[in-house]
CSV table of C-alpha atoms and ligand atoms in Angstrom, one decimal:
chain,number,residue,atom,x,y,z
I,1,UNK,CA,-5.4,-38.9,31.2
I,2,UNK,CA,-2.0,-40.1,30.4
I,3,UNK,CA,-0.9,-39.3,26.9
I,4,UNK,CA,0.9,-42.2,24.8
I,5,UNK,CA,1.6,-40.1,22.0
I,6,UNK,CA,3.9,-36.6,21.6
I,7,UNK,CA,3.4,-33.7,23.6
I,8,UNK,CA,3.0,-30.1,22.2
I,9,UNK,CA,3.0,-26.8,24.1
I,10,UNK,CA,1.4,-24.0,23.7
I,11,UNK,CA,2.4,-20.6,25.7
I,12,UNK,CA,1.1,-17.4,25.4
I,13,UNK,CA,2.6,-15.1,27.5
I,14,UNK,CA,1.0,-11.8,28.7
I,15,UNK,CA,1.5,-9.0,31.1
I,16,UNK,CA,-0.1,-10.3,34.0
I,17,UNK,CA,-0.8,-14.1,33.5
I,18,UNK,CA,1.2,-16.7,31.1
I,19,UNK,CA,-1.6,-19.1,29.9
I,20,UNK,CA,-0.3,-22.4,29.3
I,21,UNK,CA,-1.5,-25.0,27.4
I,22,UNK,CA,-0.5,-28.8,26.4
I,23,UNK,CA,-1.8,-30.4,23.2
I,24,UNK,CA,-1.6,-33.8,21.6
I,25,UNK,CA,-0.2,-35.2,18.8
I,26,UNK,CA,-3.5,-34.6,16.8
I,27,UNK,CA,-3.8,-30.9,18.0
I,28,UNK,CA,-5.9,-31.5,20.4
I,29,UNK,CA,-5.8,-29.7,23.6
I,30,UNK,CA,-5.1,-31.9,26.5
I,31,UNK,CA,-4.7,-29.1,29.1
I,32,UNK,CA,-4.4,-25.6,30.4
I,33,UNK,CA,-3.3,-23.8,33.2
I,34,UNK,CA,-2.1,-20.5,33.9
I,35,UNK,CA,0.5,-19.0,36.0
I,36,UNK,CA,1.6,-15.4,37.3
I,37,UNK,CA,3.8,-13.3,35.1
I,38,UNK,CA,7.0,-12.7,37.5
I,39,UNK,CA,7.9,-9.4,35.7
I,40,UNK,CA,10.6,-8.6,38.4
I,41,UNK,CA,14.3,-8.4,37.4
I,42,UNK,CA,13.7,-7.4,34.4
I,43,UNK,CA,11.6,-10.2,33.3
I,44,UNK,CA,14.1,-13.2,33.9
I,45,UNK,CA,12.1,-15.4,35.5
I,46,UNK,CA,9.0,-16.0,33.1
I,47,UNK,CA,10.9,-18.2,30.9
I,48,UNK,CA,12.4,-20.3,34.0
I,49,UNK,CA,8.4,-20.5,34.9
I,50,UNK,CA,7.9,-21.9,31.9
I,51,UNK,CA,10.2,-24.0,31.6
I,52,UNK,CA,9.4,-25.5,35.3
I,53,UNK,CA,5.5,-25.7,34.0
I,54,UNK,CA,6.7,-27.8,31.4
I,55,UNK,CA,9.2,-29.6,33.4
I,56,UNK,CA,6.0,-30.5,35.6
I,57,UNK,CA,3.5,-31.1,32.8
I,58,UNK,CA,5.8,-33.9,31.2
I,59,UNK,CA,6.2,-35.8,34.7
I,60,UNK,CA,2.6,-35.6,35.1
I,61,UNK,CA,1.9,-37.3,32.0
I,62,UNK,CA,4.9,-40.0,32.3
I,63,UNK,CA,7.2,-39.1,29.7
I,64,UNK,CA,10.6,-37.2,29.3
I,65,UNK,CA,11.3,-34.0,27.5
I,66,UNK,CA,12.4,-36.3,24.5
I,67,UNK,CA,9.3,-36.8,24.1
I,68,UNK,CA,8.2,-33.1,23.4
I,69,UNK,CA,7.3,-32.4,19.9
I,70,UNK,CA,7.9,-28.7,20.5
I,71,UNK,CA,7.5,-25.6,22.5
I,72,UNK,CA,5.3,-22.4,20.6
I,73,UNK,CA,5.6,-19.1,22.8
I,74,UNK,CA,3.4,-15.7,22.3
I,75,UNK,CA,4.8,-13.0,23.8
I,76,UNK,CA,3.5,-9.2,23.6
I,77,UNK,CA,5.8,-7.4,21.2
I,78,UNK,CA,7.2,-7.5,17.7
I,79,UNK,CA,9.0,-10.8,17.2
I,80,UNK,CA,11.7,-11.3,14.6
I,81,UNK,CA,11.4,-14.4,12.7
I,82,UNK,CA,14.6,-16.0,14.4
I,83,UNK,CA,12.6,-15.5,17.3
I,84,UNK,CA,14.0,-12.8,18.8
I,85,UNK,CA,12.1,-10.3,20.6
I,86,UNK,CA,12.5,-6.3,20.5
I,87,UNK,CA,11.7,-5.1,23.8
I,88,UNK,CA,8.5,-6.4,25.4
I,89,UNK,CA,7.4,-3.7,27.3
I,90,UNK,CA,4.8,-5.4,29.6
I,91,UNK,CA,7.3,-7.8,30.3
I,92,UNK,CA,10.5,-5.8,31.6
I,93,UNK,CA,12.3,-7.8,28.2
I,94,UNK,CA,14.6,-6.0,26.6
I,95,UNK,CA,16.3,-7.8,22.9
I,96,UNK,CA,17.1,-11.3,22.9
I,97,UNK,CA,16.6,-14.7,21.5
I,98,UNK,CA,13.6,-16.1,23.1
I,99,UNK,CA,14.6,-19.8,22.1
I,100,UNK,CA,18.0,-19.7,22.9
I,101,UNK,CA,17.4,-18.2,26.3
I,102,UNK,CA,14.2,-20.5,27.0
I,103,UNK,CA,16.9,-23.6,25.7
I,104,UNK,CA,19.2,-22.5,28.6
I,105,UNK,CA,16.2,-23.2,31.4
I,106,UNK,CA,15.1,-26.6,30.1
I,107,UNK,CA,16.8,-29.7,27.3
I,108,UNK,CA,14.8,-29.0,24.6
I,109,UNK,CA,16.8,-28.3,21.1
I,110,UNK,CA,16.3,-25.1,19.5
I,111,UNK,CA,14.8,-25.7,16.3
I,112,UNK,CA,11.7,-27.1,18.6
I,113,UNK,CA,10.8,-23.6,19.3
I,114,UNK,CA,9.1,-21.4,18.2
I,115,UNK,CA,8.3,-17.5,18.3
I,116,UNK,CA,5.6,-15.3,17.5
I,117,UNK,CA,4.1,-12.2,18.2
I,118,UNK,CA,0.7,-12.3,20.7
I,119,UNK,CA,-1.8,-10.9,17.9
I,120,UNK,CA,-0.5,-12.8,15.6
I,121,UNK,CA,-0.3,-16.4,17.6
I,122,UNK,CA,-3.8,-15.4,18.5
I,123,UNK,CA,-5.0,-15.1,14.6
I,124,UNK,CA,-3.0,-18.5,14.0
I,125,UNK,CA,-4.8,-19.8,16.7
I,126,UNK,CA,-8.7,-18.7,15.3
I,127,UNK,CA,-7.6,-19.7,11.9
I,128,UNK,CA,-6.5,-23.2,12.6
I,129,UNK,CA,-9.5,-24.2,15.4
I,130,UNK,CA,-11.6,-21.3,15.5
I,131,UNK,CA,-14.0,-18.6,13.7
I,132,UNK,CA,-11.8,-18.7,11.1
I,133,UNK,CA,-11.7,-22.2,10.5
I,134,UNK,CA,-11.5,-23.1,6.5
I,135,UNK,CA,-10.7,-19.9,5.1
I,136,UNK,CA,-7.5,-19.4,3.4
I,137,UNK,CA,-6.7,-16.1,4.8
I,138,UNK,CA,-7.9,-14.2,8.3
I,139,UNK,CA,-7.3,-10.8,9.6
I,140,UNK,CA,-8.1,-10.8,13.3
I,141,UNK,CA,-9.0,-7.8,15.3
I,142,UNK,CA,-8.6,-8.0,18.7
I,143,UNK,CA,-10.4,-5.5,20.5
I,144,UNK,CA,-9.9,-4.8,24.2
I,145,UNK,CA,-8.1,-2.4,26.0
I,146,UNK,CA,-6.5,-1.5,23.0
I,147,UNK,CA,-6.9,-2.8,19.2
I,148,UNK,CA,-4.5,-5.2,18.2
I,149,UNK,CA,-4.4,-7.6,14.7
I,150,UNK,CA,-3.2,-10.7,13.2
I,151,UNK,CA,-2.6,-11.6,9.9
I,152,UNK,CA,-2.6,-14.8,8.6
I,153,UNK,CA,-2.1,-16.0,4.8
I,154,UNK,CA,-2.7,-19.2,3.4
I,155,UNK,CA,-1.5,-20.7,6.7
I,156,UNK,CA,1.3,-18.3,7.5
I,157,UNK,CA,1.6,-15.0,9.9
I,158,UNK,CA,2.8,-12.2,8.4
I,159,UNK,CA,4.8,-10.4,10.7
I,160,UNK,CA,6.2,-7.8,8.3
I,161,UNK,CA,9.7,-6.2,8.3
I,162,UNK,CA,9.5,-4.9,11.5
I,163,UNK,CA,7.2,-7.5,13.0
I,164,UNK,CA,4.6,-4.8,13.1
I,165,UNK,CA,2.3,-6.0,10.2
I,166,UNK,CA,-1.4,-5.8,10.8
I,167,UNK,CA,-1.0,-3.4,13.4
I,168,UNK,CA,-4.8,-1.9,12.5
I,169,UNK,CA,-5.2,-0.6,15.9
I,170,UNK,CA,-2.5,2.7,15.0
I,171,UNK,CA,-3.6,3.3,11.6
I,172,UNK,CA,-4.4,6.9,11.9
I,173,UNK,CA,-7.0,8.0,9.7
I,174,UNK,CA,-9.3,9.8,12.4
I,175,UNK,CA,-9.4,13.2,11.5
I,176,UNK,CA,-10.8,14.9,14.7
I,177,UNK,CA,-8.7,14.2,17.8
I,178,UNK,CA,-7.3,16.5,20.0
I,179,UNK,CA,-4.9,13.9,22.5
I,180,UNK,CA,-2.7,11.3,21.8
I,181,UNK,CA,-2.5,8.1,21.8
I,182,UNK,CA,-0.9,5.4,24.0
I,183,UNK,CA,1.8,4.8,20.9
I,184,UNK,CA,2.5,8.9,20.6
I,185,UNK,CA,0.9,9.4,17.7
I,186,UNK,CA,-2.8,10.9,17.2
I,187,UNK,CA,-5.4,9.9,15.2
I,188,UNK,CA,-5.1,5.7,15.7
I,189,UNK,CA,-7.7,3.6,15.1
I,190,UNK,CA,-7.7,2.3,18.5
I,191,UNK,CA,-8.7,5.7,20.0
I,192,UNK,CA,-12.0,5.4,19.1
I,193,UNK,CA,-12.6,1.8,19.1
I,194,UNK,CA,-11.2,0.1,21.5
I,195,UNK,CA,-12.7,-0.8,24.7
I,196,UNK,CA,-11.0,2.5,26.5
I,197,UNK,CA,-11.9,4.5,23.6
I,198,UNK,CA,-15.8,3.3,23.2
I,199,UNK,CA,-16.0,4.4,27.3
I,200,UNK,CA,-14.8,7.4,26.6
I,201,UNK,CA,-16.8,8.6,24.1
I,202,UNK,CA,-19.9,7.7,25.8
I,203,UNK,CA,-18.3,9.3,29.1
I,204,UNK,CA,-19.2,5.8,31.0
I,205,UNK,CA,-17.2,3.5,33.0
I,206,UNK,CA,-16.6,0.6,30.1
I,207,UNK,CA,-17.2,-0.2,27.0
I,208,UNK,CA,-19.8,-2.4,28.3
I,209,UNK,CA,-22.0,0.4,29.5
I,210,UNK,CA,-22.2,2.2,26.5
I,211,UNK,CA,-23.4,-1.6,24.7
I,212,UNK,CA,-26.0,-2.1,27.2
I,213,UNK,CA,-27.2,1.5,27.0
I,214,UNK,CA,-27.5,1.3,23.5
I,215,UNK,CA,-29.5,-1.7,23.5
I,216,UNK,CA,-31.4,-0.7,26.2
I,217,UNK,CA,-32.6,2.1,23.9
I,218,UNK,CA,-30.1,5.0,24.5
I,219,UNK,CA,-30.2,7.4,21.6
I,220,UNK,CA,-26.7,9.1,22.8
I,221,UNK,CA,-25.3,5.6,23.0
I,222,UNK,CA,-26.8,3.8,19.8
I,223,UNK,CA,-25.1,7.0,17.9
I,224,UNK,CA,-22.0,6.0,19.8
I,225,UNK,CA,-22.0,2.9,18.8
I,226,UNK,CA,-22.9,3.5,15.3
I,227,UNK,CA,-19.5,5.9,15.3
I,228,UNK,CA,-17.8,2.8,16.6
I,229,UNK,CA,-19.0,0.7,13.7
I,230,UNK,CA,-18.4,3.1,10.8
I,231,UNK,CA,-14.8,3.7,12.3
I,232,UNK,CA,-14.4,-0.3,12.5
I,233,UNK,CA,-15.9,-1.0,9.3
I,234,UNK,CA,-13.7,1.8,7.5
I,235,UNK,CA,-10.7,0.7,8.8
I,236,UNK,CA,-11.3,-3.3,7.7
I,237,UNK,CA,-12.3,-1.6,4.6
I,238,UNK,CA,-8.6,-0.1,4.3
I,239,UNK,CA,-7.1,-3.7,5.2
I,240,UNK,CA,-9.1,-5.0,2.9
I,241,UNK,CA,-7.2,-2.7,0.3
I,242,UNK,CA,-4.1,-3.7,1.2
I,243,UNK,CA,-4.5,-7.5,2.3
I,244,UNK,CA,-7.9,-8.5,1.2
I,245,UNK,CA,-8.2,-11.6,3.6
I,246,UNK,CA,-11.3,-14.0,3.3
I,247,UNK,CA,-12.3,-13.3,6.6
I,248,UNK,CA,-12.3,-11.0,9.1
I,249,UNK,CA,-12.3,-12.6,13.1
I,250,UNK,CA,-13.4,-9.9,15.5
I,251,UNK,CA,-12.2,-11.0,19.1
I,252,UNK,CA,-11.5,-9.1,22.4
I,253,UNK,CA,-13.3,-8.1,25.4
I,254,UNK,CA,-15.5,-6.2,23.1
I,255,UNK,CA,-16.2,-9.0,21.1
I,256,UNK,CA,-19.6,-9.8,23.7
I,257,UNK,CA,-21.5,-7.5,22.0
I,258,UNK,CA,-22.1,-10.1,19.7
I,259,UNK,CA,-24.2,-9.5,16.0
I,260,UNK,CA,-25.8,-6.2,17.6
I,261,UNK,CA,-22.1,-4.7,16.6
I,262,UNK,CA,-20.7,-6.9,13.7
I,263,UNK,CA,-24.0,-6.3,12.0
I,264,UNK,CA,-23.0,-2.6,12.4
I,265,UNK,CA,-19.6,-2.9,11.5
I,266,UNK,CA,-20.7,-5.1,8.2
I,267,UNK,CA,-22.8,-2.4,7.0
I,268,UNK,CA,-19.7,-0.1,7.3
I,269,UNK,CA,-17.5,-2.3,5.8
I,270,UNK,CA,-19.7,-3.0,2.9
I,271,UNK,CA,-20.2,1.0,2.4
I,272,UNK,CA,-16.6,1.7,2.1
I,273,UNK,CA,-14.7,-1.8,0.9
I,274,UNK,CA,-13.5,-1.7,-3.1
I,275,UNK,CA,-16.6,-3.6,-4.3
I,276,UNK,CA,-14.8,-7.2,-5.2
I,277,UNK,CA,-13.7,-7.2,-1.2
I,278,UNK,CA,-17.6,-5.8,-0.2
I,279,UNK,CA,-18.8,-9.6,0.6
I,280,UNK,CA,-15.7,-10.6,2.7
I,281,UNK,CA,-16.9,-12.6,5.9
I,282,UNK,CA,-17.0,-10.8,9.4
I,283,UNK,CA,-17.4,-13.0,12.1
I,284,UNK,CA,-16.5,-13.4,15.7
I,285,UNK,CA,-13.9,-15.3,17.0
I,286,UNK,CA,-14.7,-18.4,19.1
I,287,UNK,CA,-11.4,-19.3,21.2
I,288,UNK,CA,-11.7,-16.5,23.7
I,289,UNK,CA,-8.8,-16.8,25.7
I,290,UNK,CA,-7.7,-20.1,24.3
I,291,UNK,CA,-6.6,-18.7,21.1
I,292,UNK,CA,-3.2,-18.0,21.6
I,293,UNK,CA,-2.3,-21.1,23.2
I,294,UNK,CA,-3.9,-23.0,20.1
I,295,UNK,CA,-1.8,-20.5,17.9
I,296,UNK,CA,1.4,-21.1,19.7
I,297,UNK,CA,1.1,-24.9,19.6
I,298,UNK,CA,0.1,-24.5,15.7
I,299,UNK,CA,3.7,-22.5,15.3
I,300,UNK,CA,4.7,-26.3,16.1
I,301,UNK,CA,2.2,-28.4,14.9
I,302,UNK,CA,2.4,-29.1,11.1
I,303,UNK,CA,0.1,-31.6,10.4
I,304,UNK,CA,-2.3,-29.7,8.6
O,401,LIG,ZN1,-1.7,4.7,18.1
């Protein structure tokens, strides 16, 4: 398919594989592919990959980089909003302007990029063309191998001073843990419910296990997951204090377990939430993978 029209991009980088995706002038996705994260050198050569996708992308389709309405990049780590990044750990990257060093790689003028963190781009994502689509404000919860969140407010990320806002995965407000987490602290949200945490609890291999077991009947594992869902539920409850978005996305690996756990986690939510928050939505998110490509491209696209 040839487009006629402007070309967007959206990139979400990640520790092991950049996903890239190219959208139209409408916001439509056009294409995706994805590409190994060269984290070698101290990360210096993602951002040449990227620019060489693009580079290859906008021959493909028979236009020029003048042509390119923008470039929207999620990367994994706090993100100032001049788009400079604060040491990306899974990517070797220590601080710099992620624009300004992109712009050196490939002619494409600054103010055409754009920043953001991953959780975020990923909420900004489910909120313009996914599970959050026509609410006014999302939280999403991105639970995998750890817990990570987005906030998004009437159309905007908030990213917070420190670019850490909606970081629901280390708010510590569990009581009876005895090891630390993988930020230092103890107590984090994400020890107990993320997809590492939820194995670990029910001493099987993944999270997955301890799903199917419960399903399956399990007694052991149904009270697991129940502990899962009341942690869950308490701690959108305490977002709900603070933020009180119109809906909650629930995403991640973790995700597949579908309305036998958001059911669960509703309940909880419902016990503990300040009563005019108690009927906020919970749903799941729909983009999978896709989201933060659609969330960097929305960084750019402005339409609506
Ligand atoms: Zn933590």
């Amino acid at each position: 398919m040839k487009m006629t029209n402007k070309i967007i991009f959206g990139i979400d980088i990640g520790g092991t594989t950049i996903k890239c995706g190219y959208f139209d002038d409408k916001g439509n996705m056009a294409g995706k592919d994805e590409i190994p994260t060269r984290k070698e050198n101290g990360g210096q050569l993602i951002l040449a990959d990227v620019a060489d996708y693009i580079r290859r992308i906008v021959d493909e389709q028979g236009l020029s980089l003048s042509d390119v309405m923008g470039v929207g990049i999620g990367v994994p780590g706090s993100v100032r909003d001049d788009g400079t990044v604060n040491k990306c750990v899974n990517l070797g990257w220590g601080v710099f302007n992620v624009p300004e060093a992109l712009a050196k790689h490939i002619d494409i003028p600054l103010e055409n990029i754009a920043v953001g963190n991953d959780a975020n781009v990923a909420a900004l994502g489910e909120y313009w063309k996914g599970g959050g689509k026509g609410y006014s404000s999302i939280m999403m919860i991105t639970i995998g191998t750890g817990v990570g969140g987005g906030l998004i407010i009437n159309g905007k990320p908030v990213n917070g001073y420190n670019g850490a806002a909606a970081e629901i995965g280390h708010i510590p407000f569990v009581d009876d843990l005895d090891f630390p987490c993988t930020c230092g602290k103890t107590g984090c949200l994400e020890q107990v419910a993320s997809a590492t945490g939820i194995a670990r609890m029910g001493g099987r291999k993944n999270a997955k296990e301890v799903f199917d077991a419960a399903l399956a009947g399990d007694k052991d594992m149904e009270a697991v997951v129940e502990k899962v869902s009341m942690y869950l539920g308490k701690a959108l409850a305490i977002a709900a204090g603070i933020a009180d978005p119109e809906c909650f996305i629930i995403g991640g690996g973790v995700s597949a377990a579908g309305e036998y756990l958001l059911e669960k986690i509703r309940k909880y939510y419902r016990e503990y939430a300040f009563h005019p928050s108690r009927d906020n939505k919970i749903v799941k998110a729909t983009l999978g993978n896709d989201a933060g490509m659609y969330g960097a491209a929305r960084l750019i696209y402005k339409a609506d």
